[in-house]
Amino acid sequence: MYDILKFINSPDVREYHKDSRFTPAQECVLIAVSQKTTVEEKVETLRYILNHYKKEELGVETVSENDPFEILDVDQFLMEANLTLHIWEELLKMRYDNSEKGVIYAANLTEKGFFADRLTNYCFFSSYDAAYHSLLRQKQEYLSDADLKDVETYGTIYRIILDNQEYNHTDADEYRFDSEMRLVQVFGSMKWKPVEVEEDEMIFTLESYGFYLPLPFQKGDIVKVESPFYETYYGVIPYGPDEKSEELRKMNKTLYRSLDVYDESSGRFYFTDDSNVLQLSLCNEEELPKEREILKQVREVRKGNMDFISFLSMSGAEIRCSTRE
């Protein structure tokens, strides 16, 4: 048997749902979007679920793919779930396979929150092993430096097929590692699209699915959003579970929620709608960075202890519309 809670990144959300019962379809989605467990663990658990439950036991109606009002067909879900599993299994197998001609590997280790967007940021290798050991050597340099040993990093390896005229030149298989150098995410290139699917037909993997997941937070709570790859950011929960508007949001079957976020570099507030609920944890007073303490005032506004006009006059902050980060 398996413990589905280990796929929930947030300790607060995990504790809140320690007695919850998810449908098998919801468990498949939690496995796919988790950044806490290794890809090998995902493969093993997803394979077990797909082999263990019958169609009518999956509870496909409890999850959604992009459109929250779409009626999802169980055969479509099974096809895309099995496609997800197939991609993961193949990528794990093919990473060590150097028999295919014209394959190179690009590797980069960088600090969490930074992105390697230039060719000079990468080193190139003829095998996955060589690329991975390069990442390990770079990681060891961090661990051996007293000033850098606590800096969180993440690694990326791209498997690139040369002379590839069938797909876009940026298309490649991607392997992502957390700060402990565990492989926690893989993404397949366009070649993984099933050949029997029409060219203009949209086929998704489980990463694009979601469902409504109750949270242990109240309106006005300050939370932190932690990821193996992105810099931790902080925000305020804008809506409480007791509000009528929450009932409407239950119809939006997604694992992403809105937060009030402050950007100290620009002095602006952002209303985000793409914060992964599996990464949300309560932030106590000591954890909140000094440059984000203005969120305490936002908390008071959301809790109804301060009116919005007073907040604006006190903070001098600029409000900006919703954005995708």
Coordinates of C-alpha atoms in Angstrom, one line a residue:
M1 CA 0.0 0.0 0.0
Y2 CA 1.1 3.6 -0.3
D3 CA 0.8 6.9 1.7
I4 CA -0.7 9.5 -0.5
L5 CA 0.1 12.3 2.1
K6 CA 3.8 12.1 1.3
F7 CA 3.0 13.7 -2.0
I8 CA 1.7 16.9 -0.4
N9 CA 4.5 19.3 0.0
S10 CA 3.1 21.5 2.7
P11 CA 3.3 20.1 6.3
D12 CA 0.3 22.2 7.3
V13 CA -1.9 20.9 4.4
R14 CA -0.6 17.4 5.0
E15 CA -1.5 17.5 8.6
Y16 CA -5.0 19.0 7.8
H17 CA -5.7 16.1 5.5
K18 CA -4.3 13.3 7.6
D19 CA -7.7 11.8 8.0
S20 CA -9.1 12.8 4.5
R21 CA -10.0 10.2 1.9
F22 CA -9.2 11.1 -1.7
T23 CA -10.6 9.4 -4.7
P24 CA -8.1 7.4 -6.8
A25 CA -8.4 10.1 -9.6
Q26 CA -7.5 12.8 -7.0
E27 CA -4.6 10.7 -5.8
C28 CA -3.3 10.5 -9.4
V29 CA -3.4 14.3 -9.7
L30 CA -1.6 14.8 -6.3
I31 CA 1.2 12.4 -7.4
A32 CA 1.6 14.3 -10.7
V33 CA 1.8 17.8 -9.3
S34 CA 3.9 16.9 -6.2
Q35 CA 7.4 18.3 -6.0
K36 CA 8.2 16.5 -2.7
T37 CA 8.8 13.0 -3.9
T38 CA 11.1 11.4 -6.5
V39 CA 10.0 10.5 -9.9
E40 CA 10.6 6.8 -9.1
E41 CA 8.2 7.1 -6.2
K42 CA 5.6 8.8 -8.5
V43 CA 5.9 6.0 -11.1
E44 CA 5.6 3.2 -8.5
T45 CA 2.5 4.7 -6.8
L46 CA 0.7 5.8 -10.0
R47 CA 1.3 2.4 -11.6
Y48 CA -0.2 0.8 -8.5
I49 CA -3.4 3.0 -8.6
L50 CA -4.0 2.5 -12.4
N51 CA -3.6 -1.3 -12.0
H52 CA -5.5 -1.6 -8.7
Y53 CA -8.8 0.3 -9.4
K54 CA -11.5 -0.3 -11.9
K55 CA -12.9 2.4 -14.1
E56 CA -16.0 3.0 -12.0
E57 CA -13.8 3.2 -8.8
L58 CA -11.6 6.1 -10.0
G59 CA -14.0 8.9 -9.2
V60 CA -13.1 10.9 -12.4
E61 CA -15.9 13.3 -11.8
T62 CA -14.0 14.7 -8.8
V63 CA -11.1 16.1 -10.9
S64 CA -11.0 18.5 -13.8
E65 CA -8.8 19.2 -16.8
N66 CA -8.4 23.0 -17.5
D67 CA -12.1 23.8 -17.9
P68 CA -13.7 23.4 -14.5
F69 CA -17.2 22.9 -16.1
E70 CA -16.0 20.3 -18.6
I71 CA -17.6 16.8 -18.2
L72 CA -14.6 14.6 -18.1
D73 CA -14.7 11.2 -19.8
V74 CA -13.2 8.3 -17.8
D75 CA -11.6 6.9 -20.9
Q76 CA -9.9 10.2 -21.6
F77 CA -8.6 10.4 -18.1
L78 CA -7.3 6.9 -18.2
M79 CA -5.6 7.6 -21.6
E80 CA -3.9 10.7 -20.2
A81 CA -3.0 9.0 -16.9
N82 CA -1.4 6.1 -18.7
L83 CA 0.3 8.5 -21.1
T84 CA 1.8 10.3 -18.0
L85 CA 3.0 7.1 -16.6
H86 CA 4.5 6.0 -19.9
I87 CA 6.4 9.2 -20.3
W88 CA 7.8 9.0 -16.8
E89 CA 8.9 5.4 -17.3
E90 CA 10.4 6.0 -20.7
L91 CA 12.3 9.1 -19.5
L92 CA 13.7 7.2 -16.6
K93 CA 14.8 4.4 -18.9
M94 CA 16.1 6.5 -21.7
R95 CA 18.3 8.8 -19.6
Y96 CA 21.0 6.2 -19.6
D97 CA 20.5 5.0 -23.1
N98 CA 23.2 6.4 -25.4
S99 CA 22.5 4.1 -28.3
E100 CA 20.5 6.8 -30.1
K101 CA 22.8 8.8 -32.3
G102 CA 22.9 12.5 -32.2
V103 CA 22.0 12.9 -28.5
I104 CA 23.7 15.4 -26.1
Y105 CA 23.0 16.4 -22.6
A106 CA 23.0 20.0 -21.3
A107 CA 23.4 20.4 -17.5
N108 CA 23.2 23.3 -15.1
L109 CA 23.2 23.8 -11.3
T110 CA 22.0 27.1 -10.0
E111 CA 20.7 28.6 -6.8
K112 CA 17.0 28.4 -6.1
G113 CA 15.2 31.4 -7.6
F114 CA 17.6 32.0 -10.4
F115 CA 17.2 30.7 -14.0
A116 CA 19.8 29.6 -16.6
D117 CA 18.5 31.3 -19.7
R118 CA 21.8 31.6 -21.6
L119 CA 23.8 29.0 -23.5
T120 CA 26.9 29.9 -21.4
N121 CA 25.1 28.8 -18.2
Y122 CA 25.2 25.1 -19.4
C123 CA 27.8 22.5 -19.8
F124 CA 27.4 19.8 -22.4
F125 CA 28.0 16.1 -22.2
S126 CA 27.8 12.9 -24.2
S127 CA 25.9 11.0 -21.5
Y128 CA 23.4 11.4 -18.7
D129 CA 25.9 10.0 -16.2
A130 CA 28.5 12.6 -17.1
A131 CA 26.0 15.4 -16.9
Y132 CA 24.7 14.2 -13.5
H133 CA 28.1 13.8 -12.0
S134 CA 28.9 17.3 -13.1
L135 CA 25.9 18.5 -11.1
L136 CA 27.1 16.5 -8.1
R137 CA 30.6 18.1 -8.3
Q138 CA 29.1 21.6 -8.4
K139 CA 26.8 20.7 -5.5
Q140 CA 29.7 19.5 -3.5
E141 CA 31.5 22.8 -4.0
Y142 CA 28.5 24.5 -2.3
L143 CA 28.5 22.0 0.5
S144 CA 32.3 22.4 1.0
D145 CA 32.1 26.2 1.3
A146 CA 31.1 27.5 4.8
D147 CA 29.4 30.5 3.3
L148 CA 27.4 28.5 0.7
K149 CA 26.6 25.2 2.3
D150 CA 23.1 26.3 3.4
V151 CA 22.3 27.9 0.0
E152 CA 19.5 25.9 -1.7
T153 CA 20.1 24.9 -5.3
Y154 CA 18.4 22.9 -8.1
G155 CA 19.7 21.1 -11.1
T156 CA 18.5 20.7 -14.6
I157 CA 19.5 18.2 -17.3
Y158 CA 18.2 18.5 -20.9
R159 CA 18.4 15.5 -23.2
I160 CA 18.6 17.0 -26.7
I161 CA 18.3 15.2 -30.0
L162 CA 20.5 16.8 -32.7
D163 CA 19.5 17.4 -36.3
N164 CA 15.9 17.3 -35.1
Q165 CA 14.0 18.8 -38.0
E166 CA 10.6 17.4 -37.0
Y167 CA 10.2 19.5 -33.8
N168 CA 11.0 22.9 -32.6
H169 CA 14.7 23.4 -31.8
T170 CA 13.9 24.1 -28.2
D171 CA 12.2 20.8 -27.7
A172 CA 14.0 18.4 -25.3
D173 CA 13.4 16.0 -22.5
E174 CA 14.0 17.7 -19.1
Y175 CA 15.1 16.3 -15.8
R176 CA 14.9 18.4 -12.6
F177 CA 16.6 17.9 -9.3
D178 CA 15.9 19.5 -5.9
S179 CA 18.6 20.8 -3.5
E180 CA 19.2 17.3 -2.2
M181 CA 19.9 16.2 -5.8
R182 CA 16.8 14.0 -6.0
L183 CA 15.1 13.7 -9.4
V184 CA 11.7 15.2 -8.6
Q185 CA 10.3 16.2 -12.0
V186 CA 10.6 15.1 -15.6
F187 CA 9.0 16.6 -18.7
G188 CA 8.9 14.8 -22.0
S189 CA 9.4 16.5 -25.4
M190 CA 6.8 16.8 -28.1
K191 CA 7.8 13.4 -29.5
W192 CA 5.8 11.8 -26.6
K193 CA 2.5 12.9 -28.2
P194 CA 0.6 9.7 -29.1
V195 CA 0.8 9.0 -32.8
E196 CA -2.8 7.9 -33.0
V197 CA -4.0 11.4 -32.0
E198 CA -5.0 13.9 -34.6
E199 CA -2.5 16.7 -35.0
D200 CA -4.9 19.4 -33.8
E201 CA -6.3 17.4 -30.9
M202 CA -5.2 18.5 -27.5
I203 CA -3.8 15.8 -25.2
F204 CA -2.8 16.6 -21.7
T205 CA -0.8 14.8 -19.0
L206 CA -1.9 14.6 -15.3
E207 CA 0.1 17.8 -14.5
S208 CA -2.7 19.8 -16.1
Y209 CA -5.4 18.4 -13.9
G210 CA -6.7 19.7 -10.6
F211 CA -9.5 19.5 -8.0
Y212 CA -10.8 21.5 -5.1
L213 CA -8.7 20.9 -2.0
P214 CA -9.8 22.4 1.3
L215 CA -7.1 24.3 3.1
P216 CA -6.4 24.9 6.9
F217 CA -6.0 28.6 6.4
Q218 CA -8.3 31.5 7.3
K219 CA -8.9 34.8 5.7
G220 CA -6.0 37.1 6.5
D221 CA -3.5 34.4 7.3
I222 CA 0.0 35.1 6.1
V223 CA 1.5 32.1 4.3
K224 CA 4.7 31.2 2.6
V225 CA 5.0 29.4 -0.8
E226 CA 8.0 27.1 -1.0
S227 CA 9.2 25.3 -4.1
P228 CA 12.4 23.3 -4.8
F229 CA 13.1 25.7 -7.8
Y230 CA 11.6 29.1 -7.1
E231 CA 12.4 31.6 -4.4
T232 CA 10.1 31.4 -1.4
Y233 CA 7.5 34.2 -1.5
Y234 CA 4.9 35.3 1.0
G235 CA 1.2 36.3 0.7
V236 CA -2.1 36.8 2.5
I237 CA -5.1 34.6 2.1
P238 CA -7.8 36.9 0.7
Y239 CA -10.9 34.7 1.2
G240 CA -12.1 32.6 4.1
P241 CA -13.8 29.2 3.8
D242 CA -16.9 30.6 5.4
E243 CA -17.5 33.2 2.7
K244 CA -20.2 32.7 0.1
S245 CA -17.7 33.4 -2.7
E246 CA -15.8 30.3 -1.6
E247 CA -18.8 28.2 -2.8
L248 CA -18.3 29.6 -6.3
R249 CA -14.6 28.8 -6.1
K250 CA -15.3 25.2 -5.3
M251 CA -16.6 24.9 -8.8
N252 CA -13.2 25.9 -10.1
K253 CA -11.5 22.5 -9.6
T254 CA -7.9 23.7 -9.4
L255 CA -4.9 23.2 -7.1
Y256 CA -4.0 26.9 -7.4
R257 CA -5.3 29.7 -5.3
S258 CA -5.1 33.5 -5.2
L259 CA -2.9 35.4 -2.7
D260 CA -2.2 39.0 -1.9
V261 CA 1.6 39.3 -2.6
Y262 CA 3.9 42.3 -2.2
D263 CA 6.9 43.0 -4.3
E264 CA 9.3 45.2 -2.3
S265 CA 11.4 46.0 -5.4
S266 CA 8.6 47.8 -7.1
G267 CA 6.5 48.8 -4.1
R268 CA 3.5 47.1 -5.6
F269 CA 0.9 44.5 -4.6
Y270 CA 0.0 41.7 -6.9
F271 CA -3.1 39.6 -6.7
T272 CA -1.8 36.2 -7.9
D273 CA -4.0 33.3 -8.9
D274 CA -1.3 30.6 -9.5
S275 CA -0.1 29.7 -6.0
N276 CA 0.1 25.9 -5.7
V277 CA -1.9 24.9 -2.6
L278 CA 0.4 22.0 -2.0
Q279 CA 3.2 24.4 -1.3
L280 CA 1.4 26.8 1.1
S281 CA 2.3 26.8 4.8
L282 CA 1.5 29.2 7.6
C283 CA 4.2 31.9 8.1
N284 CA 4.8 33.0 11.7
E285 CA 6.0 36.4 12.8
E286 CA 9.6 35.4 13.0
E287 CA 9.8 33.9 9.6
L288 CA 8.3 36.9 7.7
P289 CA 11.2 38.9 6.2
K290 CA 11.4 42.5 7.3
E291 CA 10.9 43.8 3.8
R292 CA 7.5 42.0 3.7
E293 CA 6.2 43.2 7.0
I294 CA 3.7 45.3 5.2
L295 CA 1.8 42.1 4.7
K296 CA 0.8 42.4 8.4
Q297 CA -1.2 45.5 7.4
V298 CA -2.8 43.6 4.6
R299 CA -3.7 40.9 7.1
E300 CA -5.5 43.4 9.2
V301 CA -7.4 44.7 6.2
R302 CA -8.5 41.2 5.2
K303 CA -9.6 40.4 8.7
G304 CA -11.7 43.6 8.8
N305 CA -9.5 45.3 11.5
M306 CA -8.4 48.1 9.1
D307 CA -10.2 49.8 6.2
F308 CA -8.7 49.8 2.8
I309 CA -8.3 53.5 2.5
S310 CA -6.5 53.8 5.7
F311 CA -4.1 51.0 4.6
L312 CA -3.3 52.8 1.3
S313 CA -2.6 56.1 3.1
M314 CA -0.4 54.4 5.6
S315 CA 1.6 52.2 3.2
G316 CA 1.8 54.3 0.1
A317 CA 1.6 51.1 -1.8
E318 CA 0.6 50.7 -5.5
I319 CA -2.0 48.2 -6.5
R320 CA -1.6 46.2 -9.7
C321 CA -4.1 43.8 -11.3
S322 CA -3.8 40.0 -11.3
T323 CA -0.7 38.5 -12.9
R324 CA 0.7 35.0 -13.7
E325 CA 4.1 34.5 -12.1

